[in-house]
Coordinates of C-alpha atoms in Angstrom, one line a residue:
X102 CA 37.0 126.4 147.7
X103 CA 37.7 126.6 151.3
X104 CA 35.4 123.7 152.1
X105 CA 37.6 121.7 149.5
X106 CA 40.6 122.0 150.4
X107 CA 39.5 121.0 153.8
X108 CA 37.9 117.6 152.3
X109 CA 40.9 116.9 150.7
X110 CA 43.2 117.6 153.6
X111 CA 40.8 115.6 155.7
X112 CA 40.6 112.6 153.1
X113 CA 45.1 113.3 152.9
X114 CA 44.9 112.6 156.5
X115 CA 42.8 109.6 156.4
X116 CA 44.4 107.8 154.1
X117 CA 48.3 108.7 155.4
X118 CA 46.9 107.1 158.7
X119 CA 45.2 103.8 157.2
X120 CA 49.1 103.4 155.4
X121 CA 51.0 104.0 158.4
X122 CA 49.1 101.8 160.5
X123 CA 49.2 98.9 157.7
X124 CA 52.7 99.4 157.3
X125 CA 53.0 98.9 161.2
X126 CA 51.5 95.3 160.8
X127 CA 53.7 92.6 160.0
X128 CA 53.7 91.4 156.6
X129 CA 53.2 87.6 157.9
X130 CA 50.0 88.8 160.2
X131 CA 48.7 90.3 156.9
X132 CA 49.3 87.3 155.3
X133 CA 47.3 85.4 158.0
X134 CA 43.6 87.8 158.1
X135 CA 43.9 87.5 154.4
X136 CA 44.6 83.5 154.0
X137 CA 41.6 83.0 156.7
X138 CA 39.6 85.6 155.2
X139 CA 39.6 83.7 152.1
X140 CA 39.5 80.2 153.1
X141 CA 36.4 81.4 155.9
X142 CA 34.6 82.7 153.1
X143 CA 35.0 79.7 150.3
X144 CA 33.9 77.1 153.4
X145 CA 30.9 79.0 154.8
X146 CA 29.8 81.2 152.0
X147 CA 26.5 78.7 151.7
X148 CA 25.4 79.6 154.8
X149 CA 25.6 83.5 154.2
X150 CA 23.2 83.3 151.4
X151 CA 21.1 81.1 152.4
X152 CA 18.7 81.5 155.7
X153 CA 18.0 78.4 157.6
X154 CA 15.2 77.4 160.1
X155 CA 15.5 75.9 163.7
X156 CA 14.4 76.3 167.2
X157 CA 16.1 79.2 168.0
X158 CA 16.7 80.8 165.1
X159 CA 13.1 81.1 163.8
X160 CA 13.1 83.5 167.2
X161 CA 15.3 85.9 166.4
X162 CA 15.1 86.7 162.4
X163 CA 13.4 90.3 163.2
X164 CA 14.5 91.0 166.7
X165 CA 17.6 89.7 168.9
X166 CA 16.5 88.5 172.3
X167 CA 18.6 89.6 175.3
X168 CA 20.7 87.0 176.8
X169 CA 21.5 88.3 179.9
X170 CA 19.5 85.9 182.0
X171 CA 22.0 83.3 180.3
X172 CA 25.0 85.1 182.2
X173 CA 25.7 86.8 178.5
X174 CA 25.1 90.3 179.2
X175 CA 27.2 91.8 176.4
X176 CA 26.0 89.6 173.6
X177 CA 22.9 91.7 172.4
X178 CA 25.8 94.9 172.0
X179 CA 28.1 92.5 170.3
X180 CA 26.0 91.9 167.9
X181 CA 24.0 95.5 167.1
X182 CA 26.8 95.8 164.3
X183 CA 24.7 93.8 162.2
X184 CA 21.6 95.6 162.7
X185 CA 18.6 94.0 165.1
X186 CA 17.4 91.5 162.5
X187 CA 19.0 87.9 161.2
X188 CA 21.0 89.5 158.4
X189 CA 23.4 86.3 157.4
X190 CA 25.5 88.1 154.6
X191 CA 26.3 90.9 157.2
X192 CA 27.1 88.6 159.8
X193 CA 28.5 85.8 158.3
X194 CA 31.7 88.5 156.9
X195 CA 31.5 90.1 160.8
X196 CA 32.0 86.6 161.9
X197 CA 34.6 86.1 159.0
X198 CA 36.5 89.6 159.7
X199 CA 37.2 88.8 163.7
X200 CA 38.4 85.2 163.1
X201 CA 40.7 86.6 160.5
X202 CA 41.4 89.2 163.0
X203 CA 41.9 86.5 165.3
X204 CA 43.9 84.3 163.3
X205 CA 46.9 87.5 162.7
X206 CA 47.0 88.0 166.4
X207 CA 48.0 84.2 167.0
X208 CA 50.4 84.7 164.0
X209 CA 52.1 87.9 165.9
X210 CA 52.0 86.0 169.3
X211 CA 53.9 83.3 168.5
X212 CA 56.0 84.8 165.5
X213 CA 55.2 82.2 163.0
X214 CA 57.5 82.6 160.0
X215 CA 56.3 80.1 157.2
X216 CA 53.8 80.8 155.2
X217 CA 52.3 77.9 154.8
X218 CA 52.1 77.3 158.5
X219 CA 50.3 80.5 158.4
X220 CA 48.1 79.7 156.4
X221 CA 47.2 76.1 158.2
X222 CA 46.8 77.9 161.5
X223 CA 44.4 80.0 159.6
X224 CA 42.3 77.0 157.9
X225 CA 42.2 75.4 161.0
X226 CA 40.8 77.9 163.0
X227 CA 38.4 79.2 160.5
X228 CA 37.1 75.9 159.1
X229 CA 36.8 74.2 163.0
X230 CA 33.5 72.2 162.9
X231 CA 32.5 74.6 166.2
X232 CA 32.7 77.4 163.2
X233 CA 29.9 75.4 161.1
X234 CA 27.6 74.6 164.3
X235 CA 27.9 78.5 165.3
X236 CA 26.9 79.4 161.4
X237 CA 23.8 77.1 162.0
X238 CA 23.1 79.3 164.7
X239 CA 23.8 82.3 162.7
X240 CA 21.9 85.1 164.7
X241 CA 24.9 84.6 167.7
X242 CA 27.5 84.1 164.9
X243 CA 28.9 87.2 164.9
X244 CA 29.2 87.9 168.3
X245 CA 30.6 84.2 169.3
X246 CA 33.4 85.3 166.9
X247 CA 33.8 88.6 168.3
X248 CA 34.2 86.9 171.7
X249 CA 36.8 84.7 170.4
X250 CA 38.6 87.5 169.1
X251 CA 38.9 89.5 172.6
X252 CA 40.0 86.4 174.3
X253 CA 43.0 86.2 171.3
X254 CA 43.3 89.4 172.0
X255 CA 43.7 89.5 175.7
X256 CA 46.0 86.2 175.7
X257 CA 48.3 88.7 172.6
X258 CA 48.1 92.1 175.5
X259 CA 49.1 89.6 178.3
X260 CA 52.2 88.1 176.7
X261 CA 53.3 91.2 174.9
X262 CA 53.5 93.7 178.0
X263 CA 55.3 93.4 181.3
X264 CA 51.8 94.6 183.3
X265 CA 49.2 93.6 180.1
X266 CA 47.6 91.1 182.3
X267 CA 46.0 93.7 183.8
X268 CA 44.2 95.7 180.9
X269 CA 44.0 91.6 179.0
X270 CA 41.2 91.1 182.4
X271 CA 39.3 93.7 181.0
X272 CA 39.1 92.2 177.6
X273 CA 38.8 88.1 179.2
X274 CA 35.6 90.3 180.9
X275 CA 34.4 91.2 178.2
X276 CA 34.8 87.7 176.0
X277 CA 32.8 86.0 179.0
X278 CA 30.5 89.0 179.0
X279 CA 29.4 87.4 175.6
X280 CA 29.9 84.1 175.6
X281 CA 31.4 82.1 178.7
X282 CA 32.5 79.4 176.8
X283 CA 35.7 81.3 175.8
X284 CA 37.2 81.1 178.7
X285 CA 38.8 77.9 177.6
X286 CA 40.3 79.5 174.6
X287 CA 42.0 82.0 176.6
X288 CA 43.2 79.2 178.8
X289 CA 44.4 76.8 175.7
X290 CA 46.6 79.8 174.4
X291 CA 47.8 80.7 177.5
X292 CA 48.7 76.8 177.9
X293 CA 50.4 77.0 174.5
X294 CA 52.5 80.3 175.5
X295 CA 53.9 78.7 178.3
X296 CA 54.9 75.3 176.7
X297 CA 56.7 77.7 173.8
X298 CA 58.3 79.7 176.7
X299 CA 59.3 76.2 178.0
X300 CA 60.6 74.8 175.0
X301 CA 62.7 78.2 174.1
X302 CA 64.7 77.7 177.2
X303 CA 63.1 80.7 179.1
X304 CA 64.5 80.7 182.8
X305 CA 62.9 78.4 185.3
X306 CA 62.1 82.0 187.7
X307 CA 60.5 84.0 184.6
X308 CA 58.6 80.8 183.5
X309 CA 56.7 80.6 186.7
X310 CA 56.8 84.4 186.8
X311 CA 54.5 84.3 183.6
X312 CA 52.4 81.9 184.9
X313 CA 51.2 83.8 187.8
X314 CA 50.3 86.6 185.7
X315 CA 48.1 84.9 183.3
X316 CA 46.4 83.3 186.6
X317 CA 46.5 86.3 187.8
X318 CA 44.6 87.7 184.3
X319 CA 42.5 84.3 184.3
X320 CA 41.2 85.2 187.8
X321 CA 40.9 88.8 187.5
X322 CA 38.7 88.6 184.0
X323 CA 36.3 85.8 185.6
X324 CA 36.2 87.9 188.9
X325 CA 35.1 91.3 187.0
X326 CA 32.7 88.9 185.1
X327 CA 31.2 87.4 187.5
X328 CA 30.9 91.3 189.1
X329 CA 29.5 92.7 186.1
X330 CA 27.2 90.2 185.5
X331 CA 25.4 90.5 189.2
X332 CA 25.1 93.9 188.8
X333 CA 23.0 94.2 185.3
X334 CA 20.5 91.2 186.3
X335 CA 19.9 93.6 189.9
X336 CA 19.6 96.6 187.2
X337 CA 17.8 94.8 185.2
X338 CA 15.8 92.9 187.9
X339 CA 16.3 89.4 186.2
X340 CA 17.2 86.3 187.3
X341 CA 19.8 83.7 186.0
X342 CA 18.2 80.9 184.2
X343 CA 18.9 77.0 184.5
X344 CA 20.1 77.3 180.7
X345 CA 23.5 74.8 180.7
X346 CA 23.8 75.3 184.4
X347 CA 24.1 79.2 184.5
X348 CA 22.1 79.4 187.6
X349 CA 24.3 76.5 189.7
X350 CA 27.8 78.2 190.3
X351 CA 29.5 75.9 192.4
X352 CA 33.3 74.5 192.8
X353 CA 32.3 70.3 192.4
X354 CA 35.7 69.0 191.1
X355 CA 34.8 65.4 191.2
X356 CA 31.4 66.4 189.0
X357 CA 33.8 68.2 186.6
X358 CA 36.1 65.2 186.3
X359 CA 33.7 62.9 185.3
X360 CA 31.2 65.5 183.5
X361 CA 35.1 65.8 181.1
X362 CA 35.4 62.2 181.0
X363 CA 31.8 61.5 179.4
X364 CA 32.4 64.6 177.3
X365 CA 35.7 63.5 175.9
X366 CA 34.6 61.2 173.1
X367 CA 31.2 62.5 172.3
X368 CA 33.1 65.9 171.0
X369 CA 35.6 63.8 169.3
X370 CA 32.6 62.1 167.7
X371 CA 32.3 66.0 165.9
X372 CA 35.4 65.7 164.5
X373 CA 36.0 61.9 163.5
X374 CA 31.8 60.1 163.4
X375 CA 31.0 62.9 160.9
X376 CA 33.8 61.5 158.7
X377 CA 31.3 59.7 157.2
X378 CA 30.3 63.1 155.2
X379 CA 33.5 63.5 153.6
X380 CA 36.2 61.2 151.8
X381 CA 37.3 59.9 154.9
X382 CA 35.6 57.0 157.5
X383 CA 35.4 57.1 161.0
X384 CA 38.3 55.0 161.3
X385 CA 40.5 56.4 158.8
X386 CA 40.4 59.7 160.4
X387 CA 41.1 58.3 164.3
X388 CA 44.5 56.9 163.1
X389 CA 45.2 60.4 161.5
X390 CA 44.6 61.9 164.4
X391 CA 46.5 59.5 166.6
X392 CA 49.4 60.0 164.4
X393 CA 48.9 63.7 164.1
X394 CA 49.0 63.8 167.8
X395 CA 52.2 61.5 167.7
X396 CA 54.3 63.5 165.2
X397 CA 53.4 66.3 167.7
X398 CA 54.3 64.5 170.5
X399 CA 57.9 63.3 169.9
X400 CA 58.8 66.5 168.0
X401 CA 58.2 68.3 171.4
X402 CA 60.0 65.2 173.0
X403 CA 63.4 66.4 170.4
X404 CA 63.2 70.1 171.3
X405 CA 63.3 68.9 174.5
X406 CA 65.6 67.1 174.8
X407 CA 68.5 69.0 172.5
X408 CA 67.6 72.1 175.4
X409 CA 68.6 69.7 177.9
X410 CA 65.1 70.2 180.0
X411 CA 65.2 67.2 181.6
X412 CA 68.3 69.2 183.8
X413 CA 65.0 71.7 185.0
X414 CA 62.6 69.0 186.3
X415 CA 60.9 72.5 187.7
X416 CA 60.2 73.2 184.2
X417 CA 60.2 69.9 182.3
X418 CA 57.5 68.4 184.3
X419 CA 55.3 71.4 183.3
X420 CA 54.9 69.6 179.6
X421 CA 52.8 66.5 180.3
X422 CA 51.1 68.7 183.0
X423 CA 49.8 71.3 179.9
X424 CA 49.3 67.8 177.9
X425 CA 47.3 65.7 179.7
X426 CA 45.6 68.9 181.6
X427 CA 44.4 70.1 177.5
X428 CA 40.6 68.2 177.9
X429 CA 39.9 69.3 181.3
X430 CA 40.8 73.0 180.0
X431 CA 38.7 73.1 177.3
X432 CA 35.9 71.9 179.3
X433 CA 36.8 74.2 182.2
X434 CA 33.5 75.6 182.4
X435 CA 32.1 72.1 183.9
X436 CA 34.4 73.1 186.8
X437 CA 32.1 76.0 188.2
X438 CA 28.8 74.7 186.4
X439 CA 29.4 71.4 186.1
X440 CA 25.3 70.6 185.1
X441 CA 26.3 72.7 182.2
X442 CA 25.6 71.2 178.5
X443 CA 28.3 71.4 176.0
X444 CA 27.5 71.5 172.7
X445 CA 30.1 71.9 169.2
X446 CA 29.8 75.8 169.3
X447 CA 31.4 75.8 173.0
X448 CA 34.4 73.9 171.6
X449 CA 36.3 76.6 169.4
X450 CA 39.5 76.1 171.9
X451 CA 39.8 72.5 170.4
X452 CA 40.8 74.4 166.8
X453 CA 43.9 76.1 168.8
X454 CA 45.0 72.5 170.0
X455 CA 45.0 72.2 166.0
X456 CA 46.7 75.5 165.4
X457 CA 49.3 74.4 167.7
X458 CA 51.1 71.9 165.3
X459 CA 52.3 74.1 162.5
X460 CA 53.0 76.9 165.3
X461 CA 55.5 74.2 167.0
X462 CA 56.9 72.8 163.6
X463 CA 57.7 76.4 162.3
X464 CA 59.3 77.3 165.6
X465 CA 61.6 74.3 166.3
X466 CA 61.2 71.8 163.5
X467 CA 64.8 71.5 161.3
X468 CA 64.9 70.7 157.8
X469 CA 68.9 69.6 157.6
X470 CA 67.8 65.4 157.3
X471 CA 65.5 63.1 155.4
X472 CA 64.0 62.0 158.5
X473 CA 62.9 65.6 159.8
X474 CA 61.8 66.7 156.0
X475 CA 59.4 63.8 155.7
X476 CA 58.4 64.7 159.4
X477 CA 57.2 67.9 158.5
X478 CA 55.4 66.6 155.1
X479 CA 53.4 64.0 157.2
X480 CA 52.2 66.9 159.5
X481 CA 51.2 69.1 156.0
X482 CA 49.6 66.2 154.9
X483 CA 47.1 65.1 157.3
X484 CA 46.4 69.0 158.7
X485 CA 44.8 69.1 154.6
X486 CA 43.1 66.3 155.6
X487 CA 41.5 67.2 158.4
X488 CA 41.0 70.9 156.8
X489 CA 39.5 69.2 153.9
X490 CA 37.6 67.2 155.8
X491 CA 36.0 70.6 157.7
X492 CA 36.0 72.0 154.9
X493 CA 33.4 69.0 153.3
X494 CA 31.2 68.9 156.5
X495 CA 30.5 72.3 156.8
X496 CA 28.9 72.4 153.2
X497 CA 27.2 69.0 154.2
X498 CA 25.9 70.8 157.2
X499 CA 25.0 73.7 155.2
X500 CA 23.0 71.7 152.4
X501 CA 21.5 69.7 154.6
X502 CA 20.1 72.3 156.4
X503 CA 19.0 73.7 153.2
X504 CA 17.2 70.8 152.3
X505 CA 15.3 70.5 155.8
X506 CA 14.4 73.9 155.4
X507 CA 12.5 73.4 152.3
X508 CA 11.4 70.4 153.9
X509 CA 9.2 72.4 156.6
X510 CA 8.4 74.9 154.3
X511 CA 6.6 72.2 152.2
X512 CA 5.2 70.6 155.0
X513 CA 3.6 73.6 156.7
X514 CA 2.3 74.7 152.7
X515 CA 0.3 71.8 153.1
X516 CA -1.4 72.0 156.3
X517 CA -2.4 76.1 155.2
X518 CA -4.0 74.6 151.9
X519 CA -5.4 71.8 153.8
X520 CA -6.8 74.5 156.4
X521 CA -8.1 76.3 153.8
X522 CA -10.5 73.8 152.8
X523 CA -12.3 74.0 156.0
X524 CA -15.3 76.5 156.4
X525 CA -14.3 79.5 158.4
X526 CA -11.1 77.9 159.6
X527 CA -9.7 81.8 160.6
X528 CA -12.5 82.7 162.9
X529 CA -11.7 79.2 164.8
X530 CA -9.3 78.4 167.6
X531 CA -6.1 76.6 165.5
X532 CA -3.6 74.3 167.9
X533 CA -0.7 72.6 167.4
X534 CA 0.7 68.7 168.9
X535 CA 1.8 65.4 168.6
X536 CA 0.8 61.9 169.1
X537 CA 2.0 60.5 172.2
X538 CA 2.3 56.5 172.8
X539 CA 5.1 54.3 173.6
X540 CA 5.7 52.7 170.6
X541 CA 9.4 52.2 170.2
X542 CA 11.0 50.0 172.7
X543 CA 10.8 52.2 176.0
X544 CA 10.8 55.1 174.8
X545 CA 9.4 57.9 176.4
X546 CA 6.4 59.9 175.5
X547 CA 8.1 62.8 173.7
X548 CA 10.3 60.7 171.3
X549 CA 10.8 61.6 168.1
X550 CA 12.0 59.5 164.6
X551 CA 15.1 60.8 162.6
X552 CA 12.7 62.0 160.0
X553 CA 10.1 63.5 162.1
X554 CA 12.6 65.8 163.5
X555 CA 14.1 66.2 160.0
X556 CA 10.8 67.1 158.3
X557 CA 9.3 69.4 161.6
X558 CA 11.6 71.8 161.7
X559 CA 15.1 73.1 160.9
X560 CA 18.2 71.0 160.8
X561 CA 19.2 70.9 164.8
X562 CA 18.8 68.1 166.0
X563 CA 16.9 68.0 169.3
X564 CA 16.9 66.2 172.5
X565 CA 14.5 63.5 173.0
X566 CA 12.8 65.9 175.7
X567 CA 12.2 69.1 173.5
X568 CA 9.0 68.2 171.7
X569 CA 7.5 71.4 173.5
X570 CA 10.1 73.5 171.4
X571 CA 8.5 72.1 168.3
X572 CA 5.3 73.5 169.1
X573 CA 6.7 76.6 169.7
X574 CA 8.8 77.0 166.9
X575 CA 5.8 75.5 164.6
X576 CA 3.6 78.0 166.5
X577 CA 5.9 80.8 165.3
X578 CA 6.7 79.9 161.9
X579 CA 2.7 80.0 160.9
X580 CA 2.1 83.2 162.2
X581 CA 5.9 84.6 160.7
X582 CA 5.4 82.9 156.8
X583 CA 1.4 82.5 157.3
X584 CA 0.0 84.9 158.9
X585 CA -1.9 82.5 161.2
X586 CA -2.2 82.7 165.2
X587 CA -1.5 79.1 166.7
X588 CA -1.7 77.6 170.1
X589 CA 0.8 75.4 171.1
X590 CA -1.0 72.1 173.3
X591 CA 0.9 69.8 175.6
X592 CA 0.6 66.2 175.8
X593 CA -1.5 65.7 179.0
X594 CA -4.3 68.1 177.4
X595 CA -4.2 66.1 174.4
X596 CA -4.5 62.8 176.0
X597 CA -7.9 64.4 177.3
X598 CA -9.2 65.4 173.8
X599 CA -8.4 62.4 172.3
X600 CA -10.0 60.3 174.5
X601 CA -13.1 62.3 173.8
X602 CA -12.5 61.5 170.0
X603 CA -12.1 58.0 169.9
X604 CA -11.2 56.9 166.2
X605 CA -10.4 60.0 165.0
X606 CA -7.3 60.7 167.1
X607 CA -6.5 56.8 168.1
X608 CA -3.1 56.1 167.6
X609 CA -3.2 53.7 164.7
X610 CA -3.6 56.2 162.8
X611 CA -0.4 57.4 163.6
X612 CA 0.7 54.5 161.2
X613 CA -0.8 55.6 157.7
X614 CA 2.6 57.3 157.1
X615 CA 0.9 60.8 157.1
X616 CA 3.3 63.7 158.9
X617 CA 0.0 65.3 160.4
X618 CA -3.5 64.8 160.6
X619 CA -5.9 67.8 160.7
X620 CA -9.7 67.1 163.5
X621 CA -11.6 69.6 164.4
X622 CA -13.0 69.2 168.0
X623 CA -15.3 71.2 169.8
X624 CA -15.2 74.4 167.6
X625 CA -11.1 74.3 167.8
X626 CA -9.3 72.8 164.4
X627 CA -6.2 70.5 165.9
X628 CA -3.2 70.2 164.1
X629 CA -1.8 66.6 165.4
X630 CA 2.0 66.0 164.0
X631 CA 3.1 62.5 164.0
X632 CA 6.3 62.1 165.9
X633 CA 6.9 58.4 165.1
X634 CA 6.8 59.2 161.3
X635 CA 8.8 56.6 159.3

């Protein structure tokens, strides 16, 4: 009896706690983790119950390898929540729980009142192309959303208390700690609190006053970083790899302006070239964004000007600084690494720039003429667009990955049965290549065609240089589905062997339209893939 009562008091407790602190959250926040909840799950679902191949996730489905030696020394802990093996249902609703997290703290911060704003601040950010390309990577997922939630949340604990910057360090630490790439989202919202403070006529004095602080924050977060960081690779007795630059640390601001200047429309590219997916073209989509951009534009131009902030120059010339300043922040990474690669999953700050429109129409947009209502329709309008357009190219993304995947798993079924067929082929030495000739107008030696890369392995596309990776992953997936041990053989050894096998490996042969050719060569059975496969 006694042990009862105590369960019940206990589960009383509980659940009088869980009600007062939901009744503590604003009703509009709720609305926001529940709108991106939903919407999160109806655009990504595919990829949670489906598990996709490619280079680096064919590493990682039964173990997690540490990243620390990548400068991401909290990224293995962020992600032990979803157990130590590539689980995608578990971490695609992790991933799926801190952006809608995420998307109810940028509700609170900037007190959005609409719920249909709400609700496209919560599609944008949720359905952001860098959202898909994470998911292809779905091993990291949930701890690149995790880090994107702590760098909301630090941005939220600077603005809200008068010494937050302080403890908001701590969390910008962490965020780095497990993927440095957020350190632009913490700067875009930080850039987008102070153009709010701006346009609500906050004094000149406690403008600038703000600004120090999140510097102050910025600085501190990277600092303790950075900090952390040397000390666990001298614990650990590791050393920083050349991985997107994370061994060259260095302050090159004329490398970083033109490493953002050749970045700029390649990363637009992910948002507009892709059109081709959807309902939309290429074009179509640039003009909706230019206009998009433009509707943004002179609406801040009217708040503007009714507060009269062309009286402040102090504070009015702060605007096109924050505007035109936007591409060099969300690249700011370049600045201290600029050798660094960026690829879509480093560009989750560009969804904020999207968030920012219906955060700036609920705020200061009036509704009292024709002109303004059809204003803020044209801004509803093409946000669906570009959401449904997200929305269409991360299920694209998602079925063509699951169409390449099956793809190398029938590939690789044949080479096993075709192995089969030869006498004792498992007490021989098996290895894995390509054919290498310069076939294809100057191209190098490690080229690959579109559909050799589509049929090898996975749906990421590779560099023109990675061919070793496809041995390696190839090398793995036989011994993971197969059971077999494989030896991965590089190019210069290969040219030696085949010039020892004169017919049999020549490169004509490359030209039949076979994806492989199997030769067995002094007591070893060679696996030769065809790179320039048509």
């Amino acid at each position: 009896m006694w042990g009862r009562n105590i369960f019940k008091w206990s589960e009383i407790s509980i659940k009088s706690s869980a009600q007062k602190l939901y009744s503590k959250i604003d009703e509009r926040a709720r609305f926001a983790f529940v709108s991106a909840f939903v919407i999160g799950f109806i655009t990504h679902c595919f990829s949670f119950f489906n598990l996709y191949l490619n280079h680096d996730g064919i590493k990682n489905i039964y173990g997690f390898t540490d990243m620390t030696s990548s400068g991401r020394w909290l990224l293995k802990p962020a992600c032990l929540l979803s157990g130590d093996a590539c689980l995608p249902v578990i971490i695609g609703l992790l991933s799926i729980l801190y952006l809608s997290a995420a998307c109810a703290l940028i509700t609170e911060m900037f007190k959005v009142q609409n719920k249909g704003f709400i609700a496209l601040i919560s599609a944008f950010i949720v359905t952001f192309p860098s959202v898909t390309k994470t998911f292809t990577y779905m091993f990291t997922a949930d701890g690149y959303m995790l880090s994107f939630l702590l760098a909301a949340a630090a941005v939220f604990l600077a603005k809200r208390r008068r010494f937050g910057f302080l403890p908001a360090s701590l969390l910008v630490c962490l965020s780095l700690g497990i993927y440095q790439a957020s350190v632009s989202v913490c700067i875009i919202l930080f850039m987008l609190v102070i153009a709010i403070d701006i346009l609500d006529g906050e004094k000149t004095k406690q403008i600038y006053i703000r600004i120090s602080k999140y510097i102050s924050c910025g600085v501190l977060g990277c600092g303790l970083y950075y900090a952390a960081l040397k000390a666990i690779i001298a614990i650990k007795g590791v050393a920083l790899t050349n991985y997107k630059g994370a061994d060259k640390l260095s302050l090159d601001l004329n490398s970083f302006k033109n490493a953002v200047v050749n970045l700029i429309p390649k990363n637009l590219a992910l948002i507009l070239a892709d059109g081709q997916f959807g309902f939309c073209g290429k074009k179509f989509l640039g003009v909706s964004l230019a206009a998009l951009t433009m509707i943004a534009v002179v609406l801040v131009l009217l708040r503007a000007n009714s507060m009269k902030l062309y009286k402040r120059p102090l504070v009015f010339l702060l605007l096109p600084v924050l505007f035109f300043s936007l591409p060099f922040m969300m690249f700011c990474i370049l600045f201290i690494s600029p050798g660094a690669g960026y690829y879509a999953v480093m560009l989750s700050s560009f969804s904020i720039v999207f968030a920012a429109l219906p955060i700036i129409f609920d705020r200061y947009l009036s509704v009292s003429s024709l002109i303004t209502f059809l204003h803020k329709y044209l801004m509803v309008a093409l946000s669906v667009l570009f959401i449904s357009h997200f929305v269409i190219f991360a299920n694209f993304t998602y079925v063509r990955g699951a169409v390449q995947t099956k793809n190398t798993e029938a590939l690789m079924t044949n080479i096993v049965s075709e192995l089969y067929t030869i006498d004792n082929f498992t007490k021989k030495p098996l290895i894995i290549t390509s054919r290498s000739y310069d076939k294809e107008g100057g191209k190098g030696p490690n080229y690959m065609s579109e559909r050799a890369r589509y049929i090898f392995l996975g749906f990421v596309k590779y560099e023109a240089s990675a061919e070793d990776f496809i041995y390696e992953d190839l090398t793995i997936y036989l011994k993971l589905y197969y059971g077999l041990d494989c030896t991965p053989m590089k190019h210069a050894q290969f040219t030696e062997i085949k010039q020892k096998c004169a017919g049999k490996l020549d490169d004509s042969a490359a030209d039949t339209g076979r994806a492989y050719d199997i030769f067995e060569h002094d007591g070893k059975i060679i696996i030769v893939l065809n790179n320039y496969l048509k």
